[in-house]
Short mmCIF file of C-alpha atoms in Angstrom, two decimals:
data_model
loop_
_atom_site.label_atom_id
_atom_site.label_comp_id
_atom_site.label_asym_id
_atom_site.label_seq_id
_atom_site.Cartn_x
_atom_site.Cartn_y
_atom_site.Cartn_z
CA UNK A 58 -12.46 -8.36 -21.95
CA UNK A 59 -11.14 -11.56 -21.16
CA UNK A 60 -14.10 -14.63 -21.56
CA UNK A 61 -15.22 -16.24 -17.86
CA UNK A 62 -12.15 -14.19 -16.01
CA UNK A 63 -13.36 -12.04 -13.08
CA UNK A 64 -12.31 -8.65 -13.50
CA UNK A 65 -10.65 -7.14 -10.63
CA UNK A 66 -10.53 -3.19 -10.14
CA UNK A 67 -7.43 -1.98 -9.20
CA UNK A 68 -7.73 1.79 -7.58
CA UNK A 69 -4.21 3.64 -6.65
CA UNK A 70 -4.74 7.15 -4.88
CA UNK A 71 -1.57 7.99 -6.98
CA UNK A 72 -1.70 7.68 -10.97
CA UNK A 73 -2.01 4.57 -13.24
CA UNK A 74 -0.72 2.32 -14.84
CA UNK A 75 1.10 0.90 -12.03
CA UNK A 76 3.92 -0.83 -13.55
CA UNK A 77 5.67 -0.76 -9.84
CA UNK A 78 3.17 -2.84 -8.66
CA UNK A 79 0.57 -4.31 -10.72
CA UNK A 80 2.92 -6.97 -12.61
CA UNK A 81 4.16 -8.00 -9.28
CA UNK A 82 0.98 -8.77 -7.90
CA UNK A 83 -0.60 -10.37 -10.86
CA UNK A 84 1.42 -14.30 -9.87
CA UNK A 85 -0.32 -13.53 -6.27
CA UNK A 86 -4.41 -12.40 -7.33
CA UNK A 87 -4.56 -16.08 -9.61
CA UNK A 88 -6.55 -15.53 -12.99
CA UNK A 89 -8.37 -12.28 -12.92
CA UNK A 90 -8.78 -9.86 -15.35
CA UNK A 91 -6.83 -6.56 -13.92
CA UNK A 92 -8.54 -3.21 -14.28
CA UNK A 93 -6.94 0.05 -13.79
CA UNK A 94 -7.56 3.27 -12.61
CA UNK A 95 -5.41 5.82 -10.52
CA UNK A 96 -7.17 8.71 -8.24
CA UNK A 97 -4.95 11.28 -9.84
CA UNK A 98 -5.33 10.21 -13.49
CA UNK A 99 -7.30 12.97 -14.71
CA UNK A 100 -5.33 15.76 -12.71
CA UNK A 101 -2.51 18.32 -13.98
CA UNK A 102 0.45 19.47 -11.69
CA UNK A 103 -1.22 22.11 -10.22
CA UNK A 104 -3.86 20.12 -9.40
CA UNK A 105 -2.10 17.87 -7.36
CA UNK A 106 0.13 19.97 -5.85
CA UNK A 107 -2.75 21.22 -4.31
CA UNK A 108 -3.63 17.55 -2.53
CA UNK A 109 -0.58 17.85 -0.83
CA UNK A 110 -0.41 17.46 3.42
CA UNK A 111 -0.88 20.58 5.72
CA UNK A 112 -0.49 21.37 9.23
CA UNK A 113 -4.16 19.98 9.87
CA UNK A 114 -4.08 17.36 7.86
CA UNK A 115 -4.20 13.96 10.01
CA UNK A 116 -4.41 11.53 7.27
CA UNK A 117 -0.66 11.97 5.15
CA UNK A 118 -0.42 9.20 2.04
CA UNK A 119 2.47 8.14 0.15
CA UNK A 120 2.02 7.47 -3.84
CA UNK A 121 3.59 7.17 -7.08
CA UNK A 122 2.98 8.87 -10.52
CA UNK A 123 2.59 7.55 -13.66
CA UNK A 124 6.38 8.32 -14.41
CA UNK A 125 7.26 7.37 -11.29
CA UNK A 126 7.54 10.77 -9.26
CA UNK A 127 6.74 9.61 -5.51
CA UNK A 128 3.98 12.58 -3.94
CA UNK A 129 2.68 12.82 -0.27
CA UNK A 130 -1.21 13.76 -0.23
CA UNK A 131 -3.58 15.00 2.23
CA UNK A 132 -5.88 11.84 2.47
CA UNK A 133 -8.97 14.14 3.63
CA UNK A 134 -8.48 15.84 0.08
CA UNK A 135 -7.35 13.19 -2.29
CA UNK A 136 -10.80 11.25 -0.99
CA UNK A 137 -13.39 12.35 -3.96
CA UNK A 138 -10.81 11.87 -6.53
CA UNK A 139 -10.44 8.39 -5.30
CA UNK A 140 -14.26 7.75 -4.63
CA UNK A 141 -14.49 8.80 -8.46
CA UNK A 142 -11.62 6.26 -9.34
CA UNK A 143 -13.87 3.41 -7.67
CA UNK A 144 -17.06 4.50 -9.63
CA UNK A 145 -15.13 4.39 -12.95
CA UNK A 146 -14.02 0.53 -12.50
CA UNK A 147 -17.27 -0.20 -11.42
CA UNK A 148 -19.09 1.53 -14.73
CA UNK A 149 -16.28 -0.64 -16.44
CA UNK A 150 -17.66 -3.82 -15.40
CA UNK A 151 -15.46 -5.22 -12.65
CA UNK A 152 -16.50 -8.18 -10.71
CA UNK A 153 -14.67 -6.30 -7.41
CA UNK A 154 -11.82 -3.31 -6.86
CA UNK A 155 -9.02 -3.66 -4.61
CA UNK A 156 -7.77 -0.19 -3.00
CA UNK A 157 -4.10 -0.81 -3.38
CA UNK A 158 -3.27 1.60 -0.13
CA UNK A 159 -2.95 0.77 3.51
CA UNK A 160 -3.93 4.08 4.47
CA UNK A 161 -7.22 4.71 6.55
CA UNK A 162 -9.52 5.39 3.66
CA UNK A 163 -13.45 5.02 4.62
CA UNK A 164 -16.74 6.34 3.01
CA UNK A 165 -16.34 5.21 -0.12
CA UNK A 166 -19.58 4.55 -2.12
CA UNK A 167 -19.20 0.96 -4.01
CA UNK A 168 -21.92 -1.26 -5.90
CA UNK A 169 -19.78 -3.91 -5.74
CA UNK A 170 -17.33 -5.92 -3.23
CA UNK A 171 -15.07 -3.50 -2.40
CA UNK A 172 -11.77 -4.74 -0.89
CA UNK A 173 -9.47 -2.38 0.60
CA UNK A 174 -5.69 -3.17 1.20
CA UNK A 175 -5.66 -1.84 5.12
CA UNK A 176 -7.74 -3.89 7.12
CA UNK A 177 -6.09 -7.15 5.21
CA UNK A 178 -2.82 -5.86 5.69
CA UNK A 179 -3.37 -5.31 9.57
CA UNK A 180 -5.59 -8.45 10.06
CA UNK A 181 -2.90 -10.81 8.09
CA UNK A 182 -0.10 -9.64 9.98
CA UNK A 183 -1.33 -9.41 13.31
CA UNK A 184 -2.22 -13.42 12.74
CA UNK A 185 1.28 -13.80 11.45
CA UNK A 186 3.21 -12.34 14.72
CA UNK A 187 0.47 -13.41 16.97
CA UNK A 188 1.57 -17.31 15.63
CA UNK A 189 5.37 -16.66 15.72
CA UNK A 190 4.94 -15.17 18.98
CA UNK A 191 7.15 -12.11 18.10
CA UNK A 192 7.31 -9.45 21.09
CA UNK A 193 8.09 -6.49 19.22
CA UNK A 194 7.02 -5.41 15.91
CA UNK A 195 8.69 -2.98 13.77
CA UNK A 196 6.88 -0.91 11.39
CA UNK A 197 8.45 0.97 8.11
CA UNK A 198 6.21 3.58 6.39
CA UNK A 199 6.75 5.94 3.63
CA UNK A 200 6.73 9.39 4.83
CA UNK A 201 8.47 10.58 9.07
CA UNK A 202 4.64 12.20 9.21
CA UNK A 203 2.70 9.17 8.99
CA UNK A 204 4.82 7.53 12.49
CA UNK A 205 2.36 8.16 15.09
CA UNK A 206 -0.38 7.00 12.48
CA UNK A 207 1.49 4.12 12.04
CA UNK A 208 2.07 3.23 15.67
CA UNK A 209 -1.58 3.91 16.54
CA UNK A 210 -2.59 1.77 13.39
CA UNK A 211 -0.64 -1.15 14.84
CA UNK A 212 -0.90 -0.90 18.53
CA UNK A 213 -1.73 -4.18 20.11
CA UNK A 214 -0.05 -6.36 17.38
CA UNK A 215 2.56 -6.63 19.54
CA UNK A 216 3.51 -6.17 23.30
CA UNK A 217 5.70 -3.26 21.60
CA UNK A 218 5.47 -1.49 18.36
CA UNK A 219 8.56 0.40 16.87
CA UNK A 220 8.05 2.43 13.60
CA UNK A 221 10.60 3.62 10.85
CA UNK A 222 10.09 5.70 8.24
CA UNK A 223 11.40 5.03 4.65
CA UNK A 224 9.92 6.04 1.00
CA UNK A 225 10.01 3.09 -1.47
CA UNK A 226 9.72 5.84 -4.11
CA UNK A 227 12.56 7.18 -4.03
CA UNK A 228 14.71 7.62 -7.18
CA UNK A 229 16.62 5.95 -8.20
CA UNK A 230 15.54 2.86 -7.26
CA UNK A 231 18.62 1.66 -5.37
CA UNK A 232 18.30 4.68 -3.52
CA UNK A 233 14.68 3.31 -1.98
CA UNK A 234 16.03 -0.01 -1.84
CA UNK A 235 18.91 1.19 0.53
CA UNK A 236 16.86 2.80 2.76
CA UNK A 237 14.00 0.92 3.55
CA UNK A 238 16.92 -1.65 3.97
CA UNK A 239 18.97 0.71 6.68
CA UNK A 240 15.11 1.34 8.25
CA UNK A 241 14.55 -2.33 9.31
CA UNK A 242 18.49 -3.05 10.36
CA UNK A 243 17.60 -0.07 12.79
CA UNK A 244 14.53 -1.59 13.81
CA UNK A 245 15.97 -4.93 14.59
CA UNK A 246 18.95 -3.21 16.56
CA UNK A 247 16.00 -1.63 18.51
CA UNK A 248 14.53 -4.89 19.51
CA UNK A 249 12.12 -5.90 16.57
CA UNK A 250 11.50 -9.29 16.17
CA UNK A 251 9.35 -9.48 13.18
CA UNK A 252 9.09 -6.01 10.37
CA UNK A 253 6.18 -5.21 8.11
CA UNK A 254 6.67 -3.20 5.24
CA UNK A 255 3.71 -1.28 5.35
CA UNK A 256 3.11 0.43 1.98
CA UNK A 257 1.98 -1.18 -1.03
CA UNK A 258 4.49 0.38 -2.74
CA UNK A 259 7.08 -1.96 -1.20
CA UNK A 260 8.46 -4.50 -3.33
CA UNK A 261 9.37 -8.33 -3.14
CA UNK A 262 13.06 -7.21 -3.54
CA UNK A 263 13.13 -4.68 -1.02
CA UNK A 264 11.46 -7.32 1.81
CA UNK A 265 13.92 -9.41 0.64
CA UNK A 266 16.59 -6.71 1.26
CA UNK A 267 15.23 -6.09 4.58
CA UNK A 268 15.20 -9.98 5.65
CA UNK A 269 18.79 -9.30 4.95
CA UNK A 270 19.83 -6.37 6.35
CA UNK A 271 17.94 -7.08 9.53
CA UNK A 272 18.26 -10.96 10.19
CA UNK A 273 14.37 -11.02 10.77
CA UNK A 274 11.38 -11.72 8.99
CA UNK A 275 9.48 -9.15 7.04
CA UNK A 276 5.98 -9.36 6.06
CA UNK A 277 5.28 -7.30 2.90
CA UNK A 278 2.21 -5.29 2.30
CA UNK A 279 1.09 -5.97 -1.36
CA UNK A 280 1.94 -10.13 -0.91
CA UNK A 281 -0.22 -9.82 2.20
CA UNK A 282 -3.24 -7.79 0.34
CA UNK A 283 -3.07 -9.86 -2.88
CA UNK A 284 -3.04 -13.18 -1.30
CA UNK A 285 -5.85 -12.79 0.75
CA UNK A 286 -8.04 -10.79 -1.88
CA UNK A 287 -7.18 -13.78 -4.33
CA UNK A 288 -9.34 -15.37 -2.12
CA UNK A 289 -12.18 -12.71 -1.87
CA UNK A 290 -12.60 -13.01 -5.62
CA UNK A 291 -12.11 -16.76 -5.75
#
């Protein structure tokens, strides 16, 4: 433990350590103590195959593993293992946990702040196109099942919502990059005027590859979470 540094906990539904994502938000969070601790640590293959989506399922996830595998879950399913992921940062002492995933995850028991990456992603962005006075917003998420999710998740950010779907997990890593790059050029050919990338599994370099590709501004998920949790625990 680090003397007189908050410690933050840091919950993925997928598996820690996140070396995809955690390094990159570190600059962003300020001087916290980071804390660890993935929802599917503790499971075998098996195990997770089983989490996977269904023809019910109405809450589909995108993650990584810890050697870098990207898996779709069912979010109703995935839930206790990522309830039991909070409780385990919490027994080790953090001042707060930040659920790195803009999915729709809700009942989760917490003793302390809990911050979860959704709300701040929607909230931040909303502000963000609401000030530029962008018309139409286009959306890129992981996984073609989670479109209507996303457009209903957005609706009313914009006088139009458009959504794409592109995995940043992909391997190899150019291979992600390229696409979530071709997903916002279509976006802006469809009339976007401002993109979120809206998976925390998005990195700096692929917003910057979609500013590109696209000629418009892209607002990335984990910049928008870890800024405005920085502040939480501050």
């Amino acid at each position: 433990m680090t003397a007189d540094l908050p410690r933050l906990g840091v919950v993925t539904i997928g598996q820690s350590p996140r070396v995809d994502l955690v390094p990159e938000l570190r600059p962003w969070l300020g001087r916290v103590e980071v804390v660890e601790r993935g929802a599917l640590d503790d499971l075998g293959r098996a195990e997770i195959a089983a989490l996977a989506p269904r023809e019910t399922t109405v809450e589909r996830l995108a993650t990584r593993l810890a050697d870098g595998e990207g898996v779709a879950l069912d979010g109703a399913l995935v839930a206790p293992h990522l309830r039991a992921a909070v409780a385990w940062v919490e027994e080790a002492g953090v001042t707060a946990t930040l659920l790195v995933c803009t999915g729709h995850l809700v009942d989760i028991p917490h003793r302390r702040p809990l911050i979860s990456a959704q709300p701040l992603v929607v909230h931040g962005v909303r502000g963000l196109v609401s000030a530029a006075g962008a018309a139409t917003l286009g959306v890129v998420c992981p996984l073609p099942g989670q479109r209507e999710t996303a457009a209903g998740t957005w609706r009313g950010a914009a006088e139009r919502v458009l959504v794409e779907a592109a995995t940043p997990y992909a391997e190899p890593a150019a291979l992600a990059e390229q696409g979530v790059a071709r997903a916002a050029a279509d976006l802006a050919d469809r009339g976007a005027d401002w993109i979120v990338l809206d998976c925390m599994g998005y990195s700096e370099r692929m917003r910057r590859l979609a500013t590109r590709a696209s000629g418009r501004p892209a607002a990335l998920a984990r910049s928008v979470v870890a800024r405005l949790a920085a502040e939480v625990i501050a």
